Coordinates of C-alpha atoms in Angstrom, one line a residue:
M1 CA 0.0 0.0 0.0
S2 CA 1.5 3.3 -1.1
P3 CA 1.8 6.0 1.5
L4 CA -0.6 9.0 1.4
V5 CA 0.8 12.0 -0.4
E6 CA -0.2 15.4 1.1
R7 CA -1.3 17.6 -1.7
D8 CA -0.7 21.4 -1.8
F9 CA -4.0 22.6 -3.2
F10 CA -3.1 26.3 -2.9
G11 CA 0.2 25.7 -4.6
D12 CA -1.6 24.2 -7.6
L13 CA -3.8 27.3 -8.0
P14 CA -3.0 30.1 -10.5
S15 CA -1.7 33.2 -8.8
E16 CA -4.8 35.2 -9.9
I17 CA -7.1 32.8 -8.0
T18 CA -5.0 32.9 -4.9
T19 CA -5.0 36.7 -5.1
N20 CA -8.7 36.7 -5.4
I21 CA -9.1 34.5 -2.3
L22 CA -6.5 36.2 -0.1
S23 CA -7.5 39.8 -1.0
R24 CA -11.0 39.1 0.5
L25 CA -9.6 38.5 3.9
P26 CA -9.8 41.1 6.7
I27 CA -6.4 42.9 7.1
R28 CA -5.5 41.1 10.3
S29 CA -6.0 37.7 8.7
L30 CA -4.1 38.9 5.6
A31 CA -1.1 39.9 7.8
I32 CA -1.1 36.5 9.4
S33 CA -1.2 34.9 5.9
K34 CA 2.1 36.4 5.1
S35 CA 3.7 34.1 7.7
V36 CA 2.1 30.9 6.2
C37 CA 4.7 30.4 3.5
K38 CA 7.2 32.2 1.3
P39 CA 5.0 32.1 -1.9
W40 CA 2.2 33.8 0.0
L41 CA 4.6 36.4 1.5
N42 CA 6.0 37.2 -1.9
L43 CA 2.5 37.4 -3.5
I44 CA 1.0 39.7 -0.8
D45 CA 4.0 42.0 -1.0
S46 CA 4.0 42.1 -4.8
D47 CA 2.9 45.0 -7.0
Y48 CA 0.5 42.6 -8.7
F49 CA -1.4 41.8 -5.5
H50 CA -1.5 45.5 -4.6
K51 CA -3.0 46.6 -7.9
S52 CA -5.6 43.8 -8.1
E53 CA -9.1 45.0 -8.5
I54 CA -10.3 43.1 -5.4
K55 CA -9.5 45.0 -2.3
T56 CA -9.6 44.3 1.4
P57 CA -12.7 45.6 3.4
P58 CA -12.7 49.3 4.1
A59 CA -11.5 50.7 7.4
L60 CA -12.2 53.9 9.4
L61 CA -9.1 56.0 10.3
L62 CA -9.4 58.6 13.1
F63 CA -6.9 61.4 13.6
T64 CA -6.3 63.0 17.0
G65 CA -3.6 65.6 17.2
K66 CA -2.5 65.3 20.8
T67 CA 1.0 66.7 20.2
M68 CA 2.5 69.0 17.6
D69 CA 5.3 66.6 16.7
S70 CA 3.2 63.5 15.9
T71 CA -0.2 62.4 14.7
C72 CA -2.2 59.8 16.6
C73 CA -4.3 57.4 14.6
S74 CA -6.9 54.8 15.5
I75 CA -8.0 52.3 12.9
F76 CA -11.3 50.3 12.9
E77 CA -12.6 47.7 10.5
I78 CA -16.1 48.4 9.5
E79 CA -18.9 46.3 8.0
D80 CA -20.8 47.2 4.9
E81 CA -23.0 44.3 4.0
D82 CA -25.5 44.1 1.1
E83 CA -28.2 42.6 3.3
V84 CA -28.6 43.2 7.0
E85 CA -31.4 42.7 9.5
V86 CA -33.9 45.5 9.3
E87 CA -33.9 46.1 13.1
K88 CA -30.0 46.4 13.0
S89 CA -29.6 48.3 9.8
H90 CA -29.1 51.6 11.6
D91 CA -26.3 50.2 13.9
F92 CA -22.7 51.1 13.1
H93 CA -20.6 47.9 13.4
H94 CA -16.9 48.4 13.9
I95 CA -13.9 46.4 15.1
P96 CA -10.8 48.0 16.6
L97 CA -7.8 47.2 14.5
M98 CA -4.8 49.2 15.8
D99 CA -3.7 52.4 17.5
L100 CA -0.5 54.1 16.4
E101 CA 1.4 57.4 16.6
I102 CA 3.1 58.7 13.5
P103 CA 6.1 61.0 14.3
H104 CA 6.8 63.9 12.0
G105 CA 8.2 66.8 14.0
N106 CA 6.3 69.3 11.9
R107 CA 5.0 71.3 14.9
A108 CA 1.7 71.4 13.1
T109 CA -1.7 69.7 13.2
M110 CA -1.8 67.2 10.3
E111 CA -4.7 65.9 8.2
G112 CA -4.8 62.9 5.9
I113 CA -5.8 62.2 2.3
T114 CA -6.1 58.6 1.3
A115 CA -5.9 56.5 -1.9
N116 CA -5.7 52.7 -2.2
G117 CA -4.2 52.1 1.2
L118 CA -1.7 54.9 1.2
L119 CA -2.0 58.1 3.2
L120 CA -0.8 61.6 2.3
L121 CA -0.1 63.5 5.6
C122 CA 0.0 67.3 5.3
P123 CA -0.5 70.2 7.7
I124 CA -4.0 71.8 7.8
S125 CA -2.3 75.1 7.0
T126 CA 0.5 74.1 4.6
K127 CA 3.1 76.8 4.4
A128 CA 6.7 75.6 3.8
I129 CA 6.2 72.5 5.9
P130 CA 7.0 68.9 4.6
V131 CA 4.4 66.4 3.7
Y132 CA 4.6 62.7 4.0
I133 CA 3.4 59.5 2.2
C134 CA 2.5 56.9 4.8
N135 CA 1.2 53.3 5.1
P136 CA -0.2 53.1 8.6
I137 CA -0.6 49.3 8.4
T138 CA 3.0 48.6 7.6
R139 CA 4.1 51.5 9.9
E140 CA 6.2 53.2 7.2
Y141 CA 6.4 56.7 5.9
T142 CA 8.7 58.9 3.7
K143 CA 9.0 62.6 3.3
L144 CA 8.4 64.3 0.0
C145 CA 10.5 67.2 -1.2
F146 CA 8.9 70.4 -2.6
P147 CA 8.9 71.5 -6.2
A148 CA 12.2 73.0 -7.3
D149 CA 10.8 76.4 -7.9
Y150 CA 8.8 76.6 -4.7
I151 CA 9.1 79.9 -2.9
P152 CA 9.1 79.5 1.0
G153 CA 6.1 81.1 2.6
H154 CA 3.7 80.3 -0.3
M155 CA 0.5 78.4 0.6
L156 CA 0.2 74.9 -0.9
E157 CA -2.8 72.6 -1.3
F158 CA -2.3 68.9 -1.8
G159 CA -4.2 65.9 -3.2
L160 CA -3.5 62.2 -3.7
G161 CA -5.0 59.8 -6.3
V162 CA -4.4 56.7 -8.3
S163 CA -4.6 56.5 -12.1
K164 CA -7.2 54.0 -13.3
I165 CA -5.2 53.4 -16.5
S166 CA -1.6 52.9 -15.1
G167 CA -2.2 52.2 -11.5
E168 CA 0.3 54.9 -10.6
Y169 CA 0.0 57.0 -7.4
K170 CA 0.1 60.7 -8.0
V171 CA 0.4 63.6 -5.6
V172 CA -1.1 66.9 -6.8
C173 CA 0.3 70.2 -5.5
I174 CA -1.3 73.6 -6.1
N175 CA 0.6 76.8 -5.3
E176 CA -2.2 79.2 -4.4
S177 CA 0.1 82.2 -4.5
T178 CA 1.2 81.6 -8.2
N179 CA -1.7 79.3 -9.3
S180 CA 1.0 76.8 -10.4
R181 CA 0.1 73.1 -10.5
Y182 CA 2.5 70.1 -10.0
V183 CA 2.3 66.3 -10.1
Y184 CA 4.5 63.9 -8.3
T185 CA 4.3 60.3 -9.5
L186 CA 5.4 57.9 -6.7
G187 CA 8.6 56.1 -7.8
T188 CA 9.9 58.9 -10.0
G189 CA 11.4 61.2 -7.3
T190 CA 10.5 64.4 -9.1
W191 CA 7.7 67.0 -9.5
R192 CA 6.4 67.9 -12.9
R193 CA 4.6 71.2 -13.6
V194 CA 1.2 70.6 -15.3
E195 CA -0.1 73.2 -17.7
A196 CA -3.6 73.7 -19.0
G197 CA -4.5 72.2 -22.4
A198 CA -5.0 68.9 -24.1
A199 CA -2.6 66.6 -22.3
S200 CA -2.7 63.3 -20.5
E201 CA -2.5 65.2 -17.2
C202 CA -4.6 68.4 -17.1
F203 CA -7.0 70.2 -14.8
R204 CA -10.6 70.8 -15.7
T205 CA -13.4 72.8 -14.1
F206 CA -17.2 72.2 -14.0
S207 CA -20.1 73.8 -12.3
I208 CA -21.7 72.8 -8.9
P209 CA -25.3 71.8 -8.8
P210 CA -28.1 74.4 -8.7
V211 CA -28.2 74.7 -4.9
G212 CA -30.4 77.8 -4.6
D213 CA -30.3 80.3 -1.8
G214 CA -29.4 79.6 1.8
A215 CA -26.7 77.0 1.2
R216 CA -23.7 77.2 3.6
D217 CA -20.8 75.2 4.8
W218 CA -20.5 73.4 1.4
Y219 CA -18.1 70.5 1.0
L220 CA -16.9 68.2 -1.8
S221 CA -16.4 64.5 -1.1
V222 CA -16.4 61.1 -2.7
L223 CA -19.1 58.6 -1.7
R224 CA -19.3 55.2 -3.3
D225 CA -16.9 56.3 -6.1
C226 CA -19.0 59.3 -7.0
L227 CA -18.2 63.0 -6.5
C228 CA -20.7 64.5 -4.0
Y229 CA -21.5 68.1 -3.2
F230 CA -22.7 68.5 0.4
Y231 CA -24.1 71.5 2.3
T232 CA -26.4 72.6 5.1
R233 CA -29.5 74.8 4.8
E234 CA -31.7 75.8 7.7
S235 CA -32.6 72.5 9.4
E236 CA -31.5 70.1 6.7
I237 CA -28.5 68.5 5.2
V238 CA -28.4 68.2 1.4
I239 CA -26.3 65.8 -0.6
W240 CA -25.9 66.0 -4.4
K241 CA -24.2 63.2 -6.4
M242 CA -22.6 63.5 -9.8
K243 CA -23.6 60.2 -11.4
D244 CA -21.3 60.6 -14.4
Y245 CA -18.0 62.3 -13.5
Q246 CA -17.5 65.8 -15.2
V247 CA -21.0 65.6 -16.7
E248 CA -22.8 68.6 -15.2
D249 CA -26.2 67.4 -16.2
S250 CA -25.7 64.2 -14.1
W251 CA -25.9 66.1 -10.8
T252 CA -28.7 64.5 -8.8
M253 CA -30.0 65.4 -5.4
E254 CA -29.7 62.2 -3.4
Y255 CA -30.6 63.3 0.2
R256 CA -32.4 66.0 2.0
L257 CA -32.0 65.0 5.6
S258 CA -34.0 66.9 8.2
T259 CA -32.2 67.6 11.5
V260 CA -35.3 68.7 13.4
G261 CA -35.4 67.1 16.8
F262 CA -31.8 66.1 16.9
D263 CA -29.4 67.6 19.4
F264 CA -27.1 69.7 17.3
D265 CA -27.3 73.2 15.8
L266 CA -26.1 73.5 12.2
D267 CA -25.6 77.2 12.7
D268 CA -22.6 76.6 15.0
M269 CA -21.1 73.5 13.3
Y270 CA -21.2 71.5 10.1
L271 CA -21.2 67.8 9.1
H272 CA -18.8 66.1 6.7
P273 CA -20.0 62.9 5.0
I274 CA -17.5 60.1 5.3
R275 CA -19.1 56.8 4.1
H276 CA -22.2 56.0 2.2
F277 CA -23.2 52.4 3.0
K278 CA -24.8 49.9 0.7
D279 CA -28.1 50.0 2.6
G280 CA -28.3 53.8 2.2
D281 CA -27.0 54.7 5.7
I282 CA -24.4 57.5 6.0
L283 CA -21.6 58.0 8.4
M284 CA -20.7 61.7 9.0
L285 CA -18.2 63.6 11.1
L286 CA -19.7 66.4 13.2
V287 CA -16.5 68.4 12.8
E288 CA -14.3 68.5 15.9
Y289 CA -17.0 66.9 18.0
D290 CA -18.3 63.4 17.2
L291 CA -19.4 60.9 14.6
I292 CA -23.0 60.9 13.4
Y293 CA -24.8 58.0 11.8
Y294 CA -27.9 58.4 9.6
S295 CA -30.3 55.5 9.1
S296 CA -32.0 55.6 5.8
K297 CA -34.7 53.2 7.1
T298 CA -35.6 55.0 10.3
R299 CA -34.6 58.4 8.9
T300 CA -33.0 59.3 12.1
F301 CA -29.6 60.3 13.3
Q302 CA -27.6 58.8 16.2
Q303 CA -24.3 59.8 17.7
V304 CA -21.6 57.1 17.6
G305 CA -20.0 56.9 21.0
M306 CA -16.9 55.0 20.0
F307 CA -14.6 58.0 20.2
K308 CA -13.7 60.0 23.3
V309 CA -11.6 63.0 22.2
G310 CA -10.6 64.1 25.7
S311 CA -7.7 66.4 25.5
A312 CA -7.1 66.0 21.7
S313 CA -6.7 69.2 19.9
F314 CA -8.3 68.1 16.6
L315 CA -10.5 65.3 15.3
S316 CA -10.8 64.1 11.7
A317 CA -11.9 60.9 10.1
L318 CA -11.6 59.2 6.7
I319 CA -12.3 55.9 5.0
F320 CA -9.4 54.0 3.5
T321 CA -8.5 50.6 2.1
P322 CA -5.9 48.9 4.3
S323 CA -2.9 47.5 2.5
L324 CA 0.3 45.6 3.4
F325 CA 2.1 47.1 0.4
S326 CA 5.5 48.5 1.4
L327 CA 6.6 52.0 0.4
R328 CA 10.0 50.4 -0.5
N329 CA 8.3 48.9 -3.6
F330 CA 8.2 52.4 -5.0
G331 CA 11.9 52.7 -4.8
F332 CA 12.0 55.2 -2.0
E333 CA 15.4 55.3 -0.3
N334 CA 14.3 57.2 2.8
V335 CA 11.5 55.0 4.1
I336 CA 11.2 55.3 7.8
S337 CA 9.7 52.7 10.1
F338 CA 7.9 53.7 13.2

């Protein structure tokens, strides 16, 4: 009788199927999977895995600026199921993932912009102060230089995005003093000035929706991959969604949320939408105070008591896709671990 042969079923699978399976895991399980075997470690660390269309579940990242030399972050896994029980549909389900402190020495309160698992950290008032690219999951960050013709003291605005065509990460910088625009593609090490006109990288403008009189505290955000225009008016919160990007006629009013009877005054503060869930619920940040959750089924608001700001000087929150992709894969030489 021949001995039993243990078969490596995962080893027989094509890499794209293994990627499909592993990328559906929560980030904690995915981190453990890196220790299973060397092929899985190489696959999860690879550029191919990072750029796959299937992403790990979203997470909520909270910033609290307790010191001027570092940024404190708390990360929570969140649930966004297609079908939930009706009586629980208005609950916000979250699982603590990690707490960390990102040192930077900027002596300034930092905010974050996220794209596909990476984080751009920049001061709220950016004036001749460095900015950073960070992966909070791998606890790595690197400092970006400024454009060569930057004049100290000029105000800068930053953005971070990923090209759908090339998969490249691009940092956008706008010099408000000179109206100059620059693009930094991660891995190149240089800034390029972008001019108006017909080019592969250019800036375009389009109109906001017809909001009418009384709109205030407006804000642009991205909810479920659509550009949204959000503002308050008297005792309601209004959210417009651009169904087709850059098509002005596609602006559609998605929500008019009444705040009558809820314990906050929109004259003294404003809300910032963070996440639009599959069942229609919305998570919003009551700026510098608390998180607010809107149930589309009960049409009510509730405060989310998961955060206690305490002595923190600032509170901000954003949704991002956790990733184990190392910044060293971009060729950065000055990657710092913390």
